[in-house]
Amino acid sequence: MAAPMLRWVGRGRRWTFARVDGGSCHRRGAPTGSTSNRIREQSSVAQQPLYTTQKPRKGEHKWAAVVGLEIHAQISSNSKLFSGSQVRFSAPPNSLVSFFDASLPGTLPVLNRRCVEAAVMTGLALNCHINKKSLFDRKHYFYADLPAGYQITQQRLPIAVNGSLTYGVCAGKKQSQVIPKTVRIKQIQLEQDSGKSLHDDLRSQTLIDLNRAEGQLRVDANISVHHPGEPLGVRTEVKNLNSIRFLAKAIDYEIQRQIDELENGGEILNETRSFHHQLGYTMSMRDKEGKQDYRFMPEPNLPPLVLYDATSLPAGADPQQVINIDQIRETLPELPSVTRERLVQQYGMLLEHSFTLLNEVGLLEFFQNVIKETRAEPKKVTSWVLNTFLGYLKQQNLAVSESPVTPSALAELLDLLDSRAISSAAAKQVFEELWKREGKTPGQIVSEKQLELMEDRGALEQLCHSVMEAHPQVVMDLKEGNPRAINKLIGLVRKATQSRADPAMIKEILEKLSS
């Protein structure tokens, strides 16, 4: 109860479908993100560009779906939003409950400064306008996990509004092309969390835990369908989705259910539904309560929340008594969109490569550490990190932090390759040895296994001559103009040298000997 939460409300996004009766539909949409204590984003319908599949054939019906997401995220703080009670995961039930959390008469809310700062930081990160004055409201409803009979929220004037989040959608045959998309955010509001109901079906009773509710993230999806050009359809709300995967499945099912219902002559009810994640369908919970049912009213025990920036900060104001928006802005880390743009500009990498570096936890830091310690070109570093290094991690289902190969080791290996001390094939052998966690450096492995690049041209010419004598038919094919023959001979020579020879030099010698 009263755990700090942020509530984001994302504006509705449209999908368009072309469908034949009994057929399937295809959609494209936006993922959601998460933050930590509770910022609440509320969803509302907005006009977005339509994503249309193929042009409908005769007899087909085109549908557009509108989806708005209401995201509840827990703020990372030590105490609750309106009380001094601790916030601690897996604490015994009702062990972190103050008099205010239990709604005892005469207790008053005290706003947590850390939660306000987190809300402002989240709003800035999501390109929102931060309201210098925001208000708290009471949202009335009666349920056992809300002993006061109302919830303190920000309905009329939230702390942040009108934001946006840019993300990438993978496209193309190999899903290697990244198309940037933007989703709009209506508002972010601070909101008191309710308690948690624990249902005991065996004893036919419900127990209440007022510590706080259900984890770090949950999403409510508002979904409707309509024909393009017509008024928006009646929406349903699918409540309490606690994973991105379940969110996507619930949206898919609910869109299809509404289309089927309308095409069979039925109607969509404005209702609240839940998602059965095991069976993969939504089911009705209750009729959707209208806004008037909550009887919103100003919270009488909390004054307006006033924030300042550099231009409005009163002279001589105590920094501990005010919150400075510009000061919080300066503490923001580099945001992902800025990082991606910097990587593309600074290292000349493809946009999709920048997405991969940021999407894998710890991979960007690993890449940057390698860059600092190697003389190799950034493009070569990018290739080794994203292809070889990441490939080994995925093959063994390891996190970057669990890698047996350090950034320093990979940097040393790339220096050996860049200085032409070893061949590309030998470098891959060295990397494989590094992965065995034997504690050897790339230089030691190269020396022990004699993987240095052959620089004795005379010895290489003799070896090429021996290979040609041992394979007269391949030499004959080469002289007759078969383009595959030269590659065959190069492979045989490289095998004989344990990949220690330069393929370009081998080709040059073979062409000279066969002429």
Coordinates of C-alpha atoms in Angstrom, one line a residue:
M1 CA 0.0 0.0 0.0
A2 CA 1.3 3.4 -1.0
A3 CA 4.4 2.0 -2.7
P4 CA 5.7 4.6 -5.1
M5 CA 4.5 4.0 -8.7
L6 CA 4.8 5.8 -12.0
R7 CA 1.9 5.5 -14.4
W8 CA 2.6 6.1 -18.1
V9 CA -0.2 6.6 -20.5
G10 CA 0.8 6.0 -24.1
R11 CA -1.4 7.3 -26.8
G12 CA -3.2 4.8 -29.0
R13 CA -1.4 3.3 -31.9
R14 CA -3.1 2.0 -35.1
W15 CA -2.6 -1.2 -36.9
T16 CA -4.4 -2.0 -40.2
F17 CA -5.5 -5.5 -41.4
A18 CA -6.7 -6.9 -44.6
R19 CA -8.9 -10.0 -43.9
V20 CA -11.0 -12.6 -45.7
D21 CA -13.7 -14.3 -43.6
G22 CA -12.0 -17.1 -41.7
G23 CA -8.6 -15.9 -42.7
S24 CA -5.8 -14.7 -40.6
C25 CA -4.5 -11.1 -40.0
H26 CA -1.0 -9.7 -39.8
R27 CA 0.0 -6.8 -37.7
R28 CA 2.9 -4.6 -36.8
G29 CA 3.2 -2.7 -33.6
A30 CA 5.3 -1.1 -30.9
P31 CA 7.0 -2.7 -27.9
T32 CA 6.9 -1.3 -24.5
G33 CA 9.6 -0.3 -22.1
S34 CA 9.9 -0.3 -18.4
T35 CA 11.2 1.9 -15.6
S36 CA 11.5 1.5 -12.0
N37 CA 8.8 3.0 -8.7
R38 CA 5.5 3.8 -10.1
I39 CA 5.2 6.2 -12.9
R40 CA 1.9 5.8 -14.6
E41 CA 1.3 6.4 -18.3
Q42 CA -2.3 6.5 -19.2
S43 CA -3.5 5.4 -22.7
S44 CA -5.8 7.3 -24.9
V45 CA -6.7 6.9 -28.6
A46 CA -4.7 9.1 -31.0
Q47 CA -4.5 9.3 -34.8
Q48 CA -1.5 7.5 -36.0
P49 CA -0.4 6.5 -39.5
L50 CA -2.0 3.3 -40.7
Y51 CA 0.1 0.2 -41.3
T52 CA -1.6 -1.5 -44.2
T53 CA -0.9 -5.0 -45.4
Q54 CA -1.6 -6.0 -49.0
K55 CA -4.3 -4.2 -51.0
P56 CA -7.6 -6.0 -50.2
R57 CA -9.0 -8.2 -52.9
K58 CA -12.7 -8.3 -53.7
G59 CA -14.6 -9.7 -50.8
E60 CA -12.0 -8.7 -48.2
H61 CA -12.6 -6.3 -45.3
K62 CA -10.0 -3.9 -44.1
W63 CA -9.8 -3.4 -40.3
A64 CA -7.7 -0.9 -38.3
A65 CA -6.8 -1.6 -34.7
V66 CA -6.1 1.1 -32.1
V67 CA -4.0 0.1 -29.0
G68 CA -3.2 2.3 -26.1
L69 CA -1.0 1.1 -23.2
E70 CA -1.2 2.1 -19.6
I71 CA 2.1 1.2 -18.0
H72 CA 2.5 0.9 -14.2
A73 CA 6.2 0.9 -13.2
Q74 CA 7.7 0.7 -9.7
I75 CA 10.0 3.6 -8.8
S76 CA 13.3 2.5 -7.3
S77 CA 13.2 4.1 -3.8
N78 CA 13.8 3.1 -0.3
S79 CA 10.5 4.1 1.1
K80 CA 6.9 4.5 -0.2
L81 CA 5.3 7.3 -2.0
F82 CA 3.4 8.9 0.9
S83 CA 4.8 7.2 3.9
G84 CA 8.2 6.3 5.5
S85 CA 7.6 2.6 5.3
Q86 CA 10.3 0.6 3.6
V87 CA 10.0 -0.9 0.1
R88 CA 11.5 -4.4 0.1
F89 CA 10.8 -7.3 -2.2
S90 CA 9.5 -10.5 -0.7
A91 CA 9.1 -9.0 2.8
P92 CA 6.6 -10.9 5.1
P93 CA 3.0 -9.8 4.5
N94 CA 2.0 -6.6 6.2
S95 CA 5.4 -6.2 7.8
L96 CA 6.1 -2.9 6.0
V97 CA 2.9 -1.0 6.8
S98 CA 2.7 2.4 8.5
F99 CA -0.4 3.9 10.1
F100 CA -1.0 5.8 6.9
D101 CA -0.7 2.7 4.8
A102 CA -3.4 1.1 7.0
S103 CA -5.6 4.2 6.5
L104 CA -5.9 4.8 10.3
P105 CA -7.9 8.0 11.0
G106 CA -5.9 11.2 11.4
T107 CA -2.9 10.0 9.3
L108 CA -1.6 12.3 6.5
P109 CA 0.4 11.6 3.4
V110 CA 4.0 13.0 3.1
L111 CA 5.3 13.1 -0.5
N112 CA 8.6 11.2 -1.1
R113 CA 11.1 13.6 -2.8
R114 CA 13.0 10.7 -4.4
C115 CA 9.8 9.6 -6.2
V116 CA 9.2 13.1 -7.6
E117 CA 12.8 13.3 -8.9
A118 CA 12.4 9.9 -10.5
A119 CA 9.2 11.0 -12.2
V120 CA 10.9 14.1 -13.5
M121 CA 13.8 12.1 -14.8
T122 CA 11.6 9.6 -16.5
G123 CA 9.6 12.5 -18.1
L124 CA 12.8 14.1 -19.4
A125 CA 14.1 10.8 -20.8
L126 CA 10.8 10.3 -22.6
N127 CA 10.9 13.8 -24.2
C128 CA 7.9 15.0 -22.1
H129 CA 7.0 18.5 -21.1
I130 CA 7.4 18.7 -17.3
N131 CA 4.6 20.7 -15.6
K132 CA 6.0 23.1 -13.1
K133 CA 2.7 22.8 -11.2
S134 CA 0.9 19.5 -10.9
L135 CA -2.0 18.3 -8.7
F136 CA -3.0 15.3 -6.7
D137 CA -6.5 13.8 -6.8
R138 CA -8.5 11.2 -5.0
K139 CA -9.8 8.3 -7.2
H140 CA -12.6 6.6 -5.3
Y141 CA -13.4 2.9 -5.5
F142 CA -14.1 0.3 -2.9
Y143 CA -12.0 -2.8 -2.7
A144 CA -10.5 -4.7 0.1
D145 CA -6.9 -3.9 -0.9
L146 CA -7.6 -0.2 -0.7
P147 CA -8.6 0.4 2.9
A148 CA -9.0 4.2 2.5
G149 CA -11.7 3.7 -0.2
Y150 CA -9.7 6.0 -2.5
Q151 CA -6.4 6.1 -4.3
I152 CA -4.1 9.2 -4.5
T153 CA -3.2 9.8 -8.1
Q154 CA -2.8 12.7 -10.7
Q155 CA -5.8 12.8 -12.9
R156 CA -6.3 16.5 -13.7
L157 CA -2.8 17.9 -14.0
P158 CA 0.0 15.2 -14.0
I159 CA 3.7 15.8 -13.5
A160 CA 4.6 15.3 -17.2
V161 CA 2.8 15.3 -20.6
N162 CA 3.2 15.0 -24.3
G163 CA 6.2 12.8 -24.6
S164 CA 7.5 10.4 -27.2
L165 CA 9.6 7.2 -27.4
T166 CA 11.6 6.3 -30.6
Y167 CA 12.3 2.6 -31.1
G168 CA 13.4 0.3 -34.0
V169 CA 11.5 -2.3 -35.9
C170 CA 13.5 -5.0 -37.6
A171 CA 12.5 -5.5 -41.3
G172 CA 13.9 -7.1 -44.5
K173 CA 14.3 -10.8 -45.4
K174 CA 16.9 -11.4 -42.7
Q175 CA 15.4 -8.9 -40.2
S176 CA 18.7 -6.9 -40.5
Q177 CA 17.2 -3.6 -41.5
V178 CA 16.0 -1.3 -38.7
I179 CA 13.2 1.0 -39.3
P180 CA 12.8 3.8 -36.7
K181 CA 9.3 4.3 -35.3
T182 CA 7.9 6.7 -32.7
V183 CA 5.1 6.1 -30.1
R184 CA 3.5 9.1 -28.4
I185 CA 3.1 9.3 -24.6
K186 CA 0.1 11.2 -23.3
Q187 CA 1.1 11.6 -19.7
I188 CA 3.2 10.4 -16.7
Q189 CA 1.7 10.6 -13.3
L190 CA 2.7 9.7 -9.7
E191 CA 0.2 7.3 -8.2
Q192 CA -0.2 5.5 -4.9
D193 CA -0.1 1.7 -5.2
S194 CA -2.9 -0.5 -3.8
G195 CA -2.3 -3.5 -1.7
K196 CA -2.3 -7.1 -2.9
S197 CA -5.1 -9.6 -2.7
L198 CA -4.1 -13.2 -2.1
H199 CA -7.0 -15.6 -2.9
D200 CA -7.2 -18.9 -1.1
D201 CA -9.6 -21.0 -3.0
L202 CA -9.2 -23.9 -0.7
R203 CA -10.6 -22.0 2.3
S204 CA -12.8 -19.7 0.2
Q205 CA -11.2 -16.6 1.6
T206 CA -9.0 -13.6 0.4
L207 CA -6.1 -12.3 2.4
I208 CA -4.7 -8.8 2.0
D209 CA -1.1 -7.7 2.0
L210 CA -0.7 -3.9 2.3
N211 CA 3.1 -3.9 1.8
R212 CA 2.7 -3.2 -1.9
A213 CA 1.3 -4.7 -5.1
E214 CA 2.4 -6.9 -7.9
G215 CA 6.0 -6.4 -8.8
Q216 CA 8.0 -3.9 -10.8
L217 CA 5.9 -3.7 -14.0
R218 CA 2.4 -4.3 -15.2
V219 CA 0.5 -3.1 -18.3
D220 CA -3.1 -2.5 -19.1
A221 CA -3.9 -2.6 -22.8
N222 CA -6.9 -0.7 -24.3
I223 CA -7.9 -2.2 -27.6
S224 CA -10.5 -1.4 -30.3
V225 CA -11.0 -2.1 -34.0
H226 CA -12.8 -0.2 -36.7
H227 CA -13.0 0.3 -40.5
P228 CA -10.6 3.0 -41.7
G229 CA -12.5 6.2 -42.2
E230 CA -15.2 5.3 -39.8
P231 CA -15.5 6.3 -36.1
L232 CA -13.3 4.5 -33.6
G233 CA -14.7 1.3 -32.2
V234 CA -15.7 0.4 -28.6
R235 CA -12.6 -0.4 -26.6
T236 CA -11.9 -3.1 -24.1
E237 CA -9.2 -3.0 -21.4
V238 CA -7.1 -6.1 -20.8
K239 CA -5.7 -5.7 -17.2
N240 CA -2.6 -6.6 -15.3
L241 CA -0.3 -8.0 -18.0
N242 CA 3.1 -8.5 -16.4
S243 CA 5.4 -9.4 -19.3
I244 CA 6.0 -8.1 -22.8
R245 CA 5.3 -11.6 -24.3
F246 CA 1.9 -11.9 -22.6
L247 CA 1.1 -8.3 -23.6
A248 CA 1.8 -9.1 -27.3
K249 CA -0.3 -12.3 -27.1
A250 CA -3.2 -10.6 -25.4
I251 CA -3.3 -7.8 -28.0
D252 CA -3.1 -10.3 -30.8
Y253 CA -6.0 -12.3 -29.4
E254 CA -8.2 -9.4 -28.5
I255 CA -7.9 -7.8 -31.9
Q256 CA -8.8 -11.0 -33.6
R257 CA -11.7 -11.7 -31.1
Q258 CA -13.2 -8.2 -31.8
I259 CA -12.9 -8.6 -35.6
D260 CA -14.6 -12.0 -35.4
E261 CA -17.3 -10.7 -33.1
L262 CA -18.1 -7.8 -35.4
E263 CA -18.0 -9.8 -38.6
N264 CA -20.5 -12.3 -37.1
G265 CA -23.0 -9.6 -36.3
G266 CA -22.1 -9.2 -32.6
E267 CA -21.1 -6.1 -30.7
I268 CA -18.1 -5.1 -28.6
L269 CA -18.8 -4.3 -24.9
N270 CA -16.9 -1.6 -23.1
E271 CA -15.5 -3.9 -20.4
T272 CA -12.5 -4.9 -18.5
R273 CA -11.0 -8.3 -19.4
S274 CA -8.2 -10.5 -18.1
F275 CA -5.7 -12.6 -20.1
H276 CA -5.3 -16.3 -19.4
H277 CA -1.6 -16.8 -20.2
Q278 CA -1.7 -20.6 -20.2
L279 CA -4.6 -20.9 -22.6
G280 CA -3.9 -17.7 -24.5
Y281 CA -7.3 -16.0 -24.5
T282 CA -8.9 -13.0 -22.8
M283 CA -12.1 -13.3 -20.7
S284 CA -14.6 -10.8 -19.3
M285 CA -14.1 -9.5 -15.7
R286 CA -16.6 -6.7 -15.3
D287 CA -18.2 -3.8 -17.1
K288 CA -15.8 -0.9 -17.7
E289 CA -16.3 1.7 -15.0
G290 CA -16.8 5.2 -16.5
K291 CA -14.6 8.1 -15.3
Q292 CA -17.6 9.5 -13.3
D293 CA -17.8 6.3 -11.3
Y294 CA -14.4 7.1 -9.6
R295 CA -15.7 10.5 -8.4
F296 CA -12.4 12.2 -8.8
M297 CA -11.8 15.1 -6.4
P298 CA -8.8 17.2 -5.4
E299 CA -6.6 15.6 -2.7
P300 CA -7.2 18.0 0.3
N301 CA -4.2 16.8 2.3
L302 CA -1.6 17.5 -0.4
P303 CA -0.8 21.0 -1.8
P304 CA 0.1 21.5 -5.5
L305 CA 3.5 20.1 -6.4
V306 CA 5.6 23.0 -7.6
L307 CA 8.9 22.4 -9.5
Y308 CA 11.4 25.0 -10.7
D309 CA 14.0 25.4 -13.5
A310 CA 17.0 27.7 -13.7
T311 CA 14.8 30.7 -14.8
S312 CA 12.2 30.3 -12.1
L313 CA 14.2 29.2 -9.1
P314 CA 13.8 31.7 -6.3
A315 CA 17.0 33.6 -5.2
G316 CA 18.5 32.0 -2.1
A317 CA 16.2 28.9 -2.3
D318 CA 17.4 26.0 -0.2
P319 CA 18.3 23.2 -2.7
Q320 CA 17.0 20.6 -0.2
Q321 CA 13.5 22.3 -0.2
V322 CA 13.0 22.6 -4.0
I323 CA 13.3 20.4 -7.0
N324 CA 15.2 21.9 -10.0
I325 CA 14.2 20.4 -13.4
D326 CA 17.4 21.6 -15.1
Q327 CA 19.6 20.1 -12.4
I328 CA 17.9 16.7 -12.9
R329 CA 18.3 17.1 -16.6
E330 CA 22.1 17.4 -16.1
T331 CA 22.2 14.1 -14.3
L332 CA 20.6 12.1 -17.1
P333 CA 22.8 9.5 -18.6
E334 CA 23.3 9.4 -22.4
L335 CA 20.0 8.1 -23.7
P336 CA 19.9 5.1 -26.1
S337 CA 18.8 7.2 -29.1
V338 CA 21.7 9.5 -28.6
T339 CA 24.1 6.7 -28.1
R340 CA 23.0 4.9 -31.3
E341 CA 23.5 8.1 -33.3
R342 CA 26.9 8.6 -31.7
L343 CA 28.0 5.1 -32.6
V344 CA 26.9 5.5 -36.2
Q345 CA 28.7 8.9 -36.6
Q346 CA 31.8 8.0 -34.6
Y347 CA 32.5 4.5 -35.9
G348 CA 30.7 4.4 -39.2
M349 CA 28.7 1.4 -38.2
L350 CA 25.3 0.4 -39.5
L351 CA 22.2 1.5 -37.5
E352 CA 21.2 -2.1 -36.9
H353 CA 24.6 -2.8 -35.4
S354 CA 24.1 0.1 -32.9
F355 CA 20.8 -1.4 -31.9
T356 CA 22.4 -4.8 -31.2
L357 CA 25.2 -3.2 -29.1
L358 CA 22.6 -1.5 -26.9
N359 CA 20.1 -4.4 -26.7
E360 CA 22.6 -6.8 -25.2
V361 CA 23.3 -6.0 -21.6
G362 CA 27.0 -5.1 -21.2
L363 CA 27.8 -5.4 -24.9
L364 CA 28.3 -1.7 -25.5
E365 CA 30.7 -1.4 -22.6
F366 CA 32.6 -4.4 -23.8
F367 CA 32.8 -3.0 -27.3
Q368 CA 34.0 0.4 -26.1
N369 CA 36.7 -1.2 -23.9
V370 CA 38.0 -3.1 -26.9
I371 CA 38.1 0.0 -29.0
K372 CA 40.2 1.8 -26.3
E373 CA 42.8 -0.9 -26.2
T374 CA 43.3 -1.9 -29.9
R375 CA 44.8 -0.3 -33.0
A376 CA 42.3 -2.2 -35.2
E377 CA 39.8 -0.3 -37.3
P378 CA 36.4 0.2 -35.6
K379 CA 34.6 -1.7 -38.4
K380 CA 36.8 -4.7 -37.7
V381 CA 36.1 -4.5 -33.9
T382 CA 32.4 -4.2 -34.7
S383 CA 32.5 -7.3 -36.8
W384 CA 34.4 -9.4 -34.2
V385 CA 32.2 -8.3 -31.3
L386 CA 28.9 -8.7 -33.1
N387 CA 29.7 -11.9 -35.1
T388 CA 32.4 -13.9 -33.4
F389 CA 32.1 -12.8 -29.7
L390 CA 28.3 -12.5 -29.6
G391 CA 27.9 -15.7 -31.6
Y392 CA 29.9 -17.7 -28.9
L393 CA 27.9 -16.1 -26.1
K394 CA 24.6 -17.1 -27.7
Q395 CA 25.8 -20.6 -28.6
Q396 CA 26.5 -21.2 -24.9
N397 CA 23.7 -19.1 -23.5
L398 CA 26.0 -16.8 -21.6
A399 CA 25.7 -13.2 -20.6
V400 CA 28.5 -10.7 -21.5
S401 CA 29.5 -10.6 -17.9
E402 CA 30.1 -14.4 -18.0
S403 CA 32.4 -14.3 -21.0
P404 CA 35.8 -16.0 -20.6
V405 CA 37.3 -13.6 -23.1
T406 CA 38.0 -10.1 -21.7
P407 CA 38.1 -6.9 -23.8
S408 CA 41.8 -6.7 -23.3
A409 CA 42.3 -10.2 -24.7
L410 CA 40.2 -9.5 -27.7
A411 CA 42.0 -6.2 -28.2
E412 CA 45.4 -8.0 -28.2
L413 CA 44.1 -10.5 -30.7
L414 CA 42.9 -7.8 -33.0
D415 CA 46.3 -6.1 -32.8
L416 CA 48.0 -9.3 -33.9
L417 CA 45.6 -9.5 -36.8
D418 CA 46.0 -5.9 -37.7
S419 CA 49.8 -6.1 -37.7
R420 CA 49.6 -9.1 -40.0
A421 CA 51.3 -11.3 -37.4
I422 CA 48.5 -13.9 -37.9
S423 CA 45.9 -14.7 -40.5
S424 CA 42.2 -14.3 -40.1
A425 CA 41.8 -18.1 -39.8
A426 CA 44.6 -18.3 -37.2
A427 CA 42.9 -15.5 -35.3
K428 CA 39.7 -17.6 -35.0
Q429 CA 41.8 -20.5 -33.7
V430 CA 43.3 -18.2 -31.1
F431 CA 39.8 -16.9 -30.1
E432 CA 38.6 -20.5 -29.7
E433 CA 41.5 -21.2 -27.4
L434 CA 40.8 -18.1 -25.4
W435 CA 37.3 -19.3 -24.8
K436 CA 38.6 -22.4 -23.0
R437 CA 39.4 -20.3 -19.9
E438 CA 43.0 -21.5 -19.7
G439 CA 44.4 -18.1 -18.7
K440 CA 46.7 -17.7 -21.7
T441 CA 47.2 -14.5 -23.7
P442 CA 46.7 -14.4 -27.5
G443 CA 50.5 -14.0 -27.9
Q444 CA 51.2 -17.1 -25.8
I445 CA 48.7 -19.1 -27.8
V446 CA 50.1 -18.0 -31.1
S447 CA 53.6 -18.9 -30.0
E448 CA 52.7 -22.3 -28.5
K449 CA 50.7 -23.4 -31.5
Q450 CA 53.1 -21.8 -34.1
L451 CA 50.3 -19.8 -35.7
E452 CA 52.5 -16.9 -36.9
L453 CA 52.0 -15.8 -40.5
M454 CA 54.5 -17.4 -42.9
E455 CA 56.8 -14.7 -44.2
D456 CA 59.3 -16.9 -46.0
R457 CA 58.2 -16.5 -49.6
G458 CA 60.6 -19.2 -50.8
A459 CA 59.3 -21.8 -48.4
L460 CA 55.7 -20.9 -49.5
E461 CA 56.6 -21.2 -53.2
Q462 CA 58.0 -24.7 -52.5
L463 CA 54.9 -25.7 -50.6
C464 CA 52.7 -24.4 -53.4
H465 CA 54.7 -26.4 -55.9
S466 CA 54.3 -29.6 -53.9
V467 CA 50.6 -29.1 -53.6
M468 CA 50.3 -28.6 -57.4
E469 CA 52.3 -31.8 -58.1
A470 CA 50.1 -33.7 -55.8
H471 CA 46.9 -32.6 -57.5
P472 CA 47.6 -32.5 -61.3
Q473 CA 43.9 -32.7 -62.2
V474 CA 43.1 -29.5 -60.3
V475 CA 46.1 -27.8 -62.0
M476 CA 44.7 -28.9 -65.4
D477 CA 41.3 -27.5 -64.5
L478 CA 43.0 -24.2 -63.6
K479 CA 44.8 -24.0 -66.9
E480 CA 41.6 -24.7 -68.7
G481 CA 40.0 -21.6 -67.0
N482 CA 37.9 -23.3 -64.3
P483 CA 37.5 -20.5 -61.7
R484 CA 36.9 -23.0 -58.9
A485 CA 40.3 -24.6 -59.3
I486 CA 42.4 -21.8 -58.0
N487 CA 40.2 -21.7 -54.8
K488 CA 40.7 -25.4 -54.4
L489 CA 44.4 -25.1 -54.6
I490 CA 44.4 -22.1 -52.2
G491 CA 42.5 -24.1 -49.7
L492 CA 44.9 -27.0 -49.9
V493 CA 47.9 -24.8 -49.4
R494 CA 46.3 -23.1 -46.4
K495 CA 45.5 -26.4 -44.9
A496 CA 49.1 -27.5 -45.3
T497 CA 50.2 -24.3 -43.6
Q498 CA 47.6 -24.5 -40.8
S499 CA 46.1 -21.3 -42.2
R500 CA 49.4 -19.4 -41.4
A501 CA 49.9 -18.1 -45.0
D502 CA 48.4 -15.0 -46.6
P503 CA 45.7 -16.1 -49.1
A504 CA 46.6 -13.2 -51.4
M505 CA 50.2 -14.3 -51.5
I506 CA 49.2 -17.9 -52.1
K507 CA 47.0 -16.9 -55.0
E508 CA 49.8 -14.8 -56.5
I509 CA 52.3 -17.7 -56.3
L510 CA 49.9 -20.3 -57.7
E511 CA 49.0 -18.1 -60.6
K512 CA 52.7 -17.6 -61.4
L513 CA 53.5 -21.3 -61.2
S514 CA 50.6 -22.3 -63.3
S515 CA 51.2 -19.8 -66.1

